[in-house]
Amino acid sequence: MTIGANPVVRWTAPEGQWTEPDLHLFPQDGHRYEIVDGSLHVTPPLNGPHEAVVQAVVTLLRDAAPSGWWVCARLGVAVGASNLVPDVTVLRPRSSGAIWADPADVALVVEVETDTSRRYDRLLKPALYADARIETYWRIEPDRSPVLHTYALGPDGYVHEKTLQGADLVKVDAPFPVRVSPSAWL
């Protein structure tokens, strides 16, 4: 190695599908590395406003969570041949504590949209979470005035329940009762 030179990290794609151990090849560089049905998906590093909304939602949910519930930022969920990393994951009491959460332990997943994740957060990830039978999904549009869309699992996927925005506190019942005011998140 030459002093002062930046060594280039080299890796090769697997012969077949990507699997969870392959995710350990990547640096902790702010990108989000996920596997969807054996294919790699990479999201660019997230910006400050996105992180502010994620932290505000984590704080809100932790403050409202009953004893024994866990609220985690970026805890991965293993869904069949997919390894997804929601912005926020809420685990039921007595969950397995595995590095990749079992969907049976997950009561809520939250995705905060970005320009590069909008379609992924609106179309693909909710379908995968619903297939895994995760009961509740929240999607947040974080623009100047955040908007929260709540969904509950129905027989054929998620059913839209509420769209919340503004400063008024509104009660949301799932995964546990919590009062939400999206405009307070920025």
GROMACS .gro file of N, CA, C and O in nm, residues 23 29-34 40-46 50-51 54 74 84-88 110-112 114 120-121 125 129:
model
  124
   23LEU      N    1  -2.438  -0.866   0.298
   23LEU     CA    2  -2.453  -0.728   0.344
   23LEU      C    3  -2.338  -0.684   0.432
   23LEU      O    4  -2.310  -0.565   0.443
   29ASP      N    5  -2.116   0.348   0.538
   29ASP     CA    6  -2.092   0.475   0.471
   29ASP      C    7  -2.217   0.561   0.457
   29ASP      O    8  -2.218   0.658   0.382
   30GLY      N    9  -2.323   0.525   0.528
   30GLY     CA   10  -2.445   0.603   0.519
   30GLY      C   11  -2.545   0.552   0.418
   30GLY      O   12  -2.662   0.587   0.423
   31HIS      N   13  -2.500   0.471   0.322
   31HIS     CA   14  -2.593   0.411   0.227
   31HIS      C   15  -2.675   0.304   0.300
   31HIS      O   16  -2.629   0.246   0.397
   32ARG      N   17  -2.794   0.281   0.251
   32ARG     CA   18  -2.876   0.173   0.306
   32ARG      C   19  -2.872   0.058   0.206
   32ARG      O   20  -2.914   0.071   0.092
   33TYR      N   21  -2.818  -0.055   0.251
   33TYR     CA   22  -2.806  -0.174   0.168
   33TYR      C   23  -2.914  -0.273   0.212
   33TYR      O   24  -2.920  -0.312   0.328
   34GLU      N   25  -2.998  -0.313   0.117
   34GLU     CA   26  -3.107  -0.406   0.145
   34GLU      C   27  -3.111  -0.510   0.034
   34GLU      O   28  -3.064  -0.486  -0.077
   40LEU      N   29  -2.985  -0.693  -0.479
   40LEU     CA   30  -2.934  -0.585  -0.395
   40LEU      C   31  -3.003  -0.454  -0.431
   40LEU      O   32  -3.019  -0.420  -0.548
   41HIS      N   33  -3.041  -0.378  -0.328
   41HIS     CA   34  -3.098  -0.245  -0.346
   41HIS      C   35  -3.019  -0.150  -0.256
   41HIS      O   36  -3.001  -0.178  -0.138
   42VAL      N   37  -2.973  -0.039  -0.314
   42VAL     CA   38  -2.892   0.057  -0.238
   42VAL      C   39  -2.959   0.194  -0.245
   42VAL      O   40  -2.996   0.241  -0.352
   43THR      N   41  -2.975   0.256  -0.127
   43THR     CA   42  -3.031   0.390  -0.117
   43THR      C   43  -2.919   0.485  -0.075
   43THR      O   44  -2.842   0.451   0.015
   44PRO      N   45  -2.909   0.603  -0.137
   44PRO     CA   46  -2.803   0.698  -0.099
   44PRO      C   47  -2.815   0.743   0.047
   44PRO      O   48  -2.922   0.728   0.108
   45PRO      N   49  -2.707   0.800   0.100
   45PRO     CA   50  -2.713   0.852   0.239
   45PRO      C   51  -2.828   0.950   0.255
   45PRO      O   52  -2.865   1.021   0.163
   46LEU      N   53  -2.883   0.951   0.375
   46LEU     CA   54  -3.001   1.033   0.404
   46LEU      C   55  -2.960   1.171   0.453
   46LEU      O   56  -2.854   1.188   0.514
   50HIS      N   57  -3.451   1.439   0.691
   50HIS     CA   58  -3.499   1.301   0.700
   50HIS      C   59  -3.465   1.243   0.836
   50HIS      O   60  -3.549   1.184   0.904
   51GLU      N   61  -3.341   1.262   0.880
   51GLU     CA   62  -3.297   1.210   1.009
   51GLU      C   63  -3.373   1.274   1.124
   51GLU      O   64  -3.403   1.209   1.224
   54VAL      N   65  -3.705   1.095   1.146
   54VAL     CA   66  -3.686   0.961   1.201
   54VAL      C   67  -3.668   0.969   1.352
   54VAL      O   68  -3.734   0.896   1.428
   74ARG      N   69  -3.376   0.189   1.225
   74ARG     CA   70  -3.304   0.107   1.129
   74ARG      C   71  -3.268  -0.034   1.176
   74ARG      O   72  -3.160  -0.084   1.149
   84LEU      N   73  -3.485  -0.624   0.476
   84LEU     CA   74  -3.527  -0.485   0.464
   84LEU      C   75  -3.488  -0.408   0.588
   84LEU      O   76  -3.485  -0.463   0.698
   85VAL      N   77  -3.463  -0.278   0.570
   85VAL     CA   78  -3.425  -0.192   0.681
   85VAL      C   79  -3.520  -0.073   0.685
   85VAL      O   80  -3.499   0.028   0.617
   86PRO      N   81  -3.628  -0.085   0.764
   86PRO     CA   82  -3.720   0.028   0.778
   86PRO      C   83  -3.652   0.142   0.853
   86PRO      O   84  -3.556   0.121   0.926
   87ASP      N   85  -3.705   0.262   0.838
   87ASP     CA   86  -3.653   0.375   0.916
   87ASP      C   87  -3.679   0.353   1.064
   87ASP      O   88  -3.593   0.383   1.147
   88VAL      N   89  -3.797   0.301   1.099
   88VAL     CA   90  -3.833   0.275   1.238
   88VAL      C   91  -3.903   0.139   1.243
   88VAL      O   92  -3.986   0.109   1.158
  110VAL      N   93  -4.206   0.180   0.988
  110VAL     CA   94  -4.226   0.318   0.943
  110VAL      C   95  -4.121   0.349   0.837
  110VAL      O   96  -4.002   0.322   0.858
  111GLU      N   97  -4.163   0.405   0.726
  111GLU     CA   98  -4.073   0.452   0.622
  111GLU      C   99  -4.093   0.601   0.605
  111GLU      O  100  -4.207   0.648   0.594
  112VAL      N  101  -3.983   0.676   0.606
  112VAL     CA  102  -3.984   0.820   0.581
  112VAL      C  103  -3.931   0.838   0.439
  112VAL      O  104  -3.815   0.806   0.411
  114THR      N  105  -3.790   0.970   0.081
  114THR     CA  106  -3.695   1.065   0.024
  114THR      C  107  -3.721   1.067  -0.127
  114THR      O  108  -3.795   0.983  -0.178
  120TYR      N  109  -4.014   0.311  -0.390
  120TYR     CA  110  -3.978   0.194  -0.309
  120TYR      C  111  -4.063   0.189  -0.182
  120TYR      O  112  -4.115   0.085  -0.144
  121ASP      N  113  -4.079   0.307  -0.115
  121ASP     CA  114  -4.155   0.315   0.010
  121ASP      C  115  -4.306   0.308  -0.012
  121ASP      O  116  -4.381   0.273   0.079
  125LYS      N  117  -4.188  -0.190  -0.076
  125LYS     CA  118  -4.172  -0.228   0.064
  125LYS      C  119  -4.304  -0.258   0.134
  125LYS      O  120  -4.314  -0.358   0.206
  129TYR      N  121  -4.380  -0.606   0.330
  129TYR     CA  122  -4.420  -0.606   0.471
  129TYR      C  123  -4.557  -0.673   0.489
  129TYR      O  124  -4.579  -0.749   0.583
   0.00000   0.00000   0.00000
